[in-house]
Short mmCIF file of C-alpha atoms and ligand atoms in Angstrom, two decimals:
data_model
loop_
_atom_site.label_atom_id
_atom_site.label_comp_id
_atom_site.label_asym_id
_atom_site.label_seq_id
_atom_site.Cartn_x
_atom_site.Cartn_y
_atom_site.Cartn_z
CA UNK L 1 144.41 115.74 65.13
CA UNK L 2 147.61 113.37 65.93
CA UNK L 3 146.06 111.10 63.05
CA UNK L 4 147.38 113.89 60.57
CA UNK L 5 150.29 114.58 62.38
CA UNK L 6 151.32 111.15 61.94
CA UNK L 7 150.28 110.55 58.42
CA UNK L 8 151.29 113.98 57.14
CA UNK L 9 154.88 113.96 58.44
CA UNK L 10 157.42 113.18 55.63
CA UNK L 11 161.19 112.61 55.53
CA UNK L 12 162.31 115.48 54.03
CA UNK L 13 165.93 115.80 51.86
CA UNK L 14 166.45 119.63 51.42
CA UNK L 15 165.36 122.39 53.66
CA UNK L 16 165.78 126.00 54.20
CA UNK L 17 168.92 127.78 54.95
CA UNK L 18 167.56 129.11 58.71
CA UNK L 19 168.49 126.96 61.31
CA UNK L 20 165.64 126.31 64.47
CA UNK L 21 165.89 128.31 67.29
CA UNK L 22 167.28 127.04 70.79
CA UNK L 23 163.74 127.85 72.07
CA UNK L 24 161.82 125.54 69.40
CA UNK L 25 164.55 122.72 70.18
CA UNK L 26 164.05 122.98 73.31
CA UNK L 27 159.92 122.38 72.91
CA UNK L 28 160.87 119.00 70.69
CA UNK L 29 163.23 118.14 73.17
CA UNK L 30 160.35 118.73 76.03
CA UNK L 31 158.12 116.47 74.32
CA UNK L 32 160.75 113.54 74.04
CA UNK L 33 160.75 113.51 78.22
CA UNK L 34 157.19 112.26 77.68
CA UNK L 35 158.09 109.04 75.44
CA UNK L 36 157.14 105.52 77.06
CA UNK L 37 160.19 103.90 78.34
CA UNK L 38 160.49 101.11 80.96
CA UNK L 39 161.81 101.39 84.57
CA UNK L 40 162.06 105.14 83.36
CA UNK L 41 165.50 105.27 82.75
CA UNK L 42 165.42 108.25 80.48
CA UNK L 43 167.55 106.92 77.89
CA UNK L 44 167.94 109.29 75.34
CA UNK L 45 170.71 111.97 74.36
CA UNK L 46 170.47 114.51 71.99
CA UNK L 47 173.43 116.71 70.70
CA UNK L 48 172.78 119.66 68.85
CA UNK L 49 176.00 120.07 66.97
CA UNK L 50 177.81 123.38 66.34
CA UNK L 51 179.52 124.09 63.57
CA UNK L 52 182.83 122.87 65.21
CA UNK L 53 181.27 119.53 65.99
CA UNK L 54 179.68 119.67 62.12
CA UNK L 55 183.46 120.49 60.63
CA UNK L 56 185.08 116.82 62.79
CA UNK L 57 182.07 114.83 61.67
CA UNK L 58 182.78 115.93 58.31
CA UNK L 59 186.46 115.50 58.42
CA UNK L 60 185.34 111.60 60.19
CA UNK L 61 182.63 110.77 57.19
CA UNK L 62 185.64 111.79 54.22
CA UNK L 63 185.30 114.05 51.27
CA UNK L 64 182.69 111.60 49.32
CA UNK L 65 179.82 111.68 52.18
CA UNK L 66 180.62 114.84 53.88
CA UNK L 67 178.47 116.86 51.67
CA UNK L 68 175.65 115.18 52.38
CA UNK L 69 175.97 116.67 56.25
CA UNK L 70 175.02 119.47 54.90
CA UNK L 71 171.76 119.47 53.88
CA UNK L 72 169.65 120.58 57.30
CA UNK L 73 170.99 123.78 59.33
CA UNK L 74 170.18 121.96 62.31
CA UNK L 75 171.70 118.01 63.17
CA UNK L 76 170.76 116.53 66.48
CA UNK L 77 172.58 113.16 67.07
CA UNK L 78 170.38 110.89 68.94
CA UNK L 79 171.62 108.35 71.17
CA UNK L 80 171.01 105.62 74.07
CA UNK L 81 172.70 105.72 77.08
CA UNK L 82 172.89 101.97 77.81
CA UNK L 83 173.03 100.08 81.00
CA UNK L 84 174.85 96.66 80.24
CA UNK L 85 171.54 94.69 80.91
CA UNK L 86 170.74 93.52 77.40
CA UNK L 87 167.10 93.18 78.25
CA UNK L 88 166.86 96.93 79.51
CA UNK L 89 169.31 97.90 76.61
CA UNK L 90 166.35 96.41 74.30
CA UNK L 91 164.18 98.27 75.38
CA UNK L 92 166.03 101.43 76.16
CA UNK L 93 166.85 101.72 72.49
CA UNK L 94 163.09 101.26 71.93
CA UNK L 95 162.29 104.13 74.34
CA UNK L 96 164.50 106.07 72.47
CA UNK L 97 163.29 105.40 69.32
CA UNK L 98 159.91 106.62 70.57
CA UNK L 99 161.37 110.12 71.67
CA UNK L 100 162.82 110.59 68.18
CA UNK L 101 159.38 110.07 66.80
CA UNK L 102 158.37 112.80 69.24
CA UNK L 103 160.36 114.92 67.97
CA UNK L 104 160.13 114.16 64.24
CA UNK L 105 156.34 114.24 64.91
CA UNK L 106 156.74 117.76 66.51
CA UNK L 107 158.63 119.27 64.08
CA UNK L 108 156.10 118.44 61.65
CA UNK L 109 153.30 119.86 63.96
CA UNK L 110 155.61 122.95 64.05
CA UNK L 111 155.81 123.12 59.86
CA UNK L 112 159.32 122.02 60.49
CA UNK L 113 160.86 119.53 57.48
CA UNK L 114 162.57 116.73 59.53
CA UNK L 115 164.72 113.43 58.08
CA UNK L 116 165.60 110.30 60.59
CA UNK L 117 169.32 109.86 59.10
CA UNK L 118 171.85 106.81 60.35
CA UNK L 119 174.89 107.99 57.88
CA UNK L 120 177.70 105.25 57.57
CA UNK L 121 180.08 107.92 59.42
CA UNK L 122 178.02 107.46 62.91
CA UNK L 123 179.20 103.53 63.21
CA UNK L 124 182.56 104.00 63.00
CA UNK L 125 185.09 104.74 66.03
CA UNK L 126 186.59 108.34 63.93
CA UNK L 127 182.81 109.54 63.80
CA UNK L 128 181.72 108.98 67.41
CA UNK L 129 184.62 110.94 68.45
CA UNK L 130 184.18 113.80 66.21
CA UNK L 131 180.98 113.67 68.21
CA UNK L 132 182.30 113.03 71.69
CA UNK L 133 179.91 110.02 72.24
CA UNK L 134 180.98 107.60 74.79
CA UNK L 135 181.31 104.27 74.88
CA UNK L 136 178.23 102.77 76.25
CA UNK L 137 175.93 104.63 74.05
CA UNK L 138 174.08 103.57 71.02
CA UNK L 139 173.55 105.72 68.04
CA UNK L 140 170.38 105.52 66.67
CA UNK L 141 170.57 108.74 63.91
CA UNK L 142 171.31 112.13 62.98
CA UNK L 143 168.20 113.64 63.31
CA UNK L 144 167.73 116.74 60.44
CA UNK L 145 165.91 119.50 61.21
CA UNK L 146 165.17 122.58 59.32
CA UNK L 147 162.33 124.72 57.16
CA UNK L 148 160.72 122.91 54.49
CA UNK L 149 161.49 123.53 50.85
CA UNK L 150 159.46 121.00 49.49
CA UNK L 151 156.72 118.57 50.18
CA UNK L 152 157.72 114.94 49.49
CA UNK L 153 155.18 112.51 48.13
CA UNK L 154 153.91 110.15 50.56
CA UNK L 155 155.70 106.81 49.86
CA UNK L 156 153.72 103.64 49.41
CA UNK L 157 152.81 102.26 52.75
CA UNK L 158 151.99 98.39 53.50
CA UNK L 159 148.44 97.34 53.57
CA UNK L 160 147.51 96.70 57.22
CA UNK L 161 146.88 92.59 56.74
CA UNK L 162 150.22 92.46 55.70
CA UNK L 163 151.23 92.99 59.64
CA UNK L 164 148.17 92.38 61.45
CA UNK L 165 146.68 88.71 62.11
CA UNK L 166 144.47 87.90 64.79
CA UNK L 167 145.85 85.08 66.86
CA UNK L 168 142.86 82.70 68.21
C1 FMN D 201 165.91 104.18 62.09
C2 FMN D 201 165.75 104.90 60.80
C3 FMN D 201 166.88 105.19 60.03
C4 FMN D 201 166.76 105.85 58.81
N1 FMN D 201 167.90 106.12 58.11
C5 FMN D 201 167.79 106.66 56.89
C6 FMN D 201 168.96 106.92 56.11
O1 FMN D 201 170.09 106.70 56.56
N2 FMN D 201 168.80 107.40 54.87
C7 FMN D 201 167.55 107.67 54.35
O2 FMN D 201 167.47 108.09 53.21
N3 FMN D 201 166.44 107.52 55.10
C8 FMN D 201 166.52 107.02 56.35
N4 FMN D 201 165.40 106.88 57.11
C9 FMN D 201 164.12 107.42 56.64
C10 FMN D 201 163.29 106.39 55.92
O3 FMN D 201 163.91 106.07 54.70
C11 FMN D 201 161.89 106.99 55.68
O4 FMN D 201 161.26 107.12 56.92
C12 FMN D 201 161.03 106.12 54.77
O5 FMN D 201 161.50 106.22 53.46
C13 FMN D 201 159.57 106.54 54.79
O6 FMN D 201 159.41 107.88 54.40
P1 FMN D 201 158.61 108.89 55.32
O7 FMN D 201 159.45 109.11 56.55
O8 FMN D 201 158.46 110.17 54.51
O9 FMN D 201 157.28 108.29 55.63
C14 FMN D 201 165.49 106.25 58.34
C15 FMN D 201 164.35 105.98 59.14
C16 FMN D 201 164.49 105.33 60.34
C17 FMN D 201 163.26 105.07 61.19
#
């Protein structure tokens, strides 16, 4: 049921050496097509970076973070390829918000570990162009992908009439 999907998908810190196949991307990235998203300007971008790509965005983040890039076999940057209207930029960074939740959300239907990453290295000019990412998009993450090797405790989540009211 998508009620367990949703409650049972954790961010995950260290996974399995094997990366996912093209063919199992290429079901997550299928299910991102179907996210909401306004005037249906298919927003999103998703770069599955090679080990050439991996090596610049390393060489961008410096010797202190670079190690942490290394903890999935498989980084998708995920981006929003913005208009210039800042109303349908809004909400095309929403939209694509919603297709990375696809595809954390399949992963985890998959047995996939996932982890929803913005490293410091993705907002600055030397890390976009290890990444080729033009100017006009919006980063919104690194998305990790991988095996699991663990299974992370649930973290506390907010009690639902701490952001629900009913208005009159
Ligand atoms: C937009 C966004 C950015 C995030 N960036 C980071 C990050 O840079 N580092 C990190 O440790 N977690 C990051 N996370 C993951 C959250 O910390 C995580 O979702 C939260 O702790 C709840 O855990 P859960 O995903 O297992 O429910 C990010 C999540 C979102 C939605």
């Amino acid at each position: 049921m998508i009620d367990d999907v949703i409650r049972a998908r954790r961010t995950h810190k260290s996974f399995g050496p094997k990366p996912v196949s093209r063919a199992v991307l290429e079901e997550l990235f299928e299910l991102a097509r179907w996210a909401p998203n306004h005037h249906r300007t298919n927003p999103w971008r998703f770069r599955v970076l090679g080990p050439q790509s991996l090596e610049r965005l390393k060489e961008a983040a410096g010797p202190a973070e670079a190690p942490k890039l290394e903890r999935a076999p498989t980084l998708v940057l995920a981006s929003a390829a913005l208009s210039g209207d800042l109303i349908q930029d809004e909400e095309d960074v929403c939209a694509t918000a919603c297709a990375i939740y696809a595809v954390l959300l399949g992963a985890h239907a998959r047995g996939l570990a996932s982890y929803w990453r913005t490293p410091r290295v993705l907002r600055t000019r030397a890390g976009r162009e290890a990444l080729g990412v033009p100017e006009g998009e919006r980063v919104l993450g690194l998305v990790h992908l991988g095996t699991r090797k663990s299974e992370p405790p649930p973290p506390e989540r907010a009690p639902i009439e701490s952001f629900v009211s009913q208005l009159p």
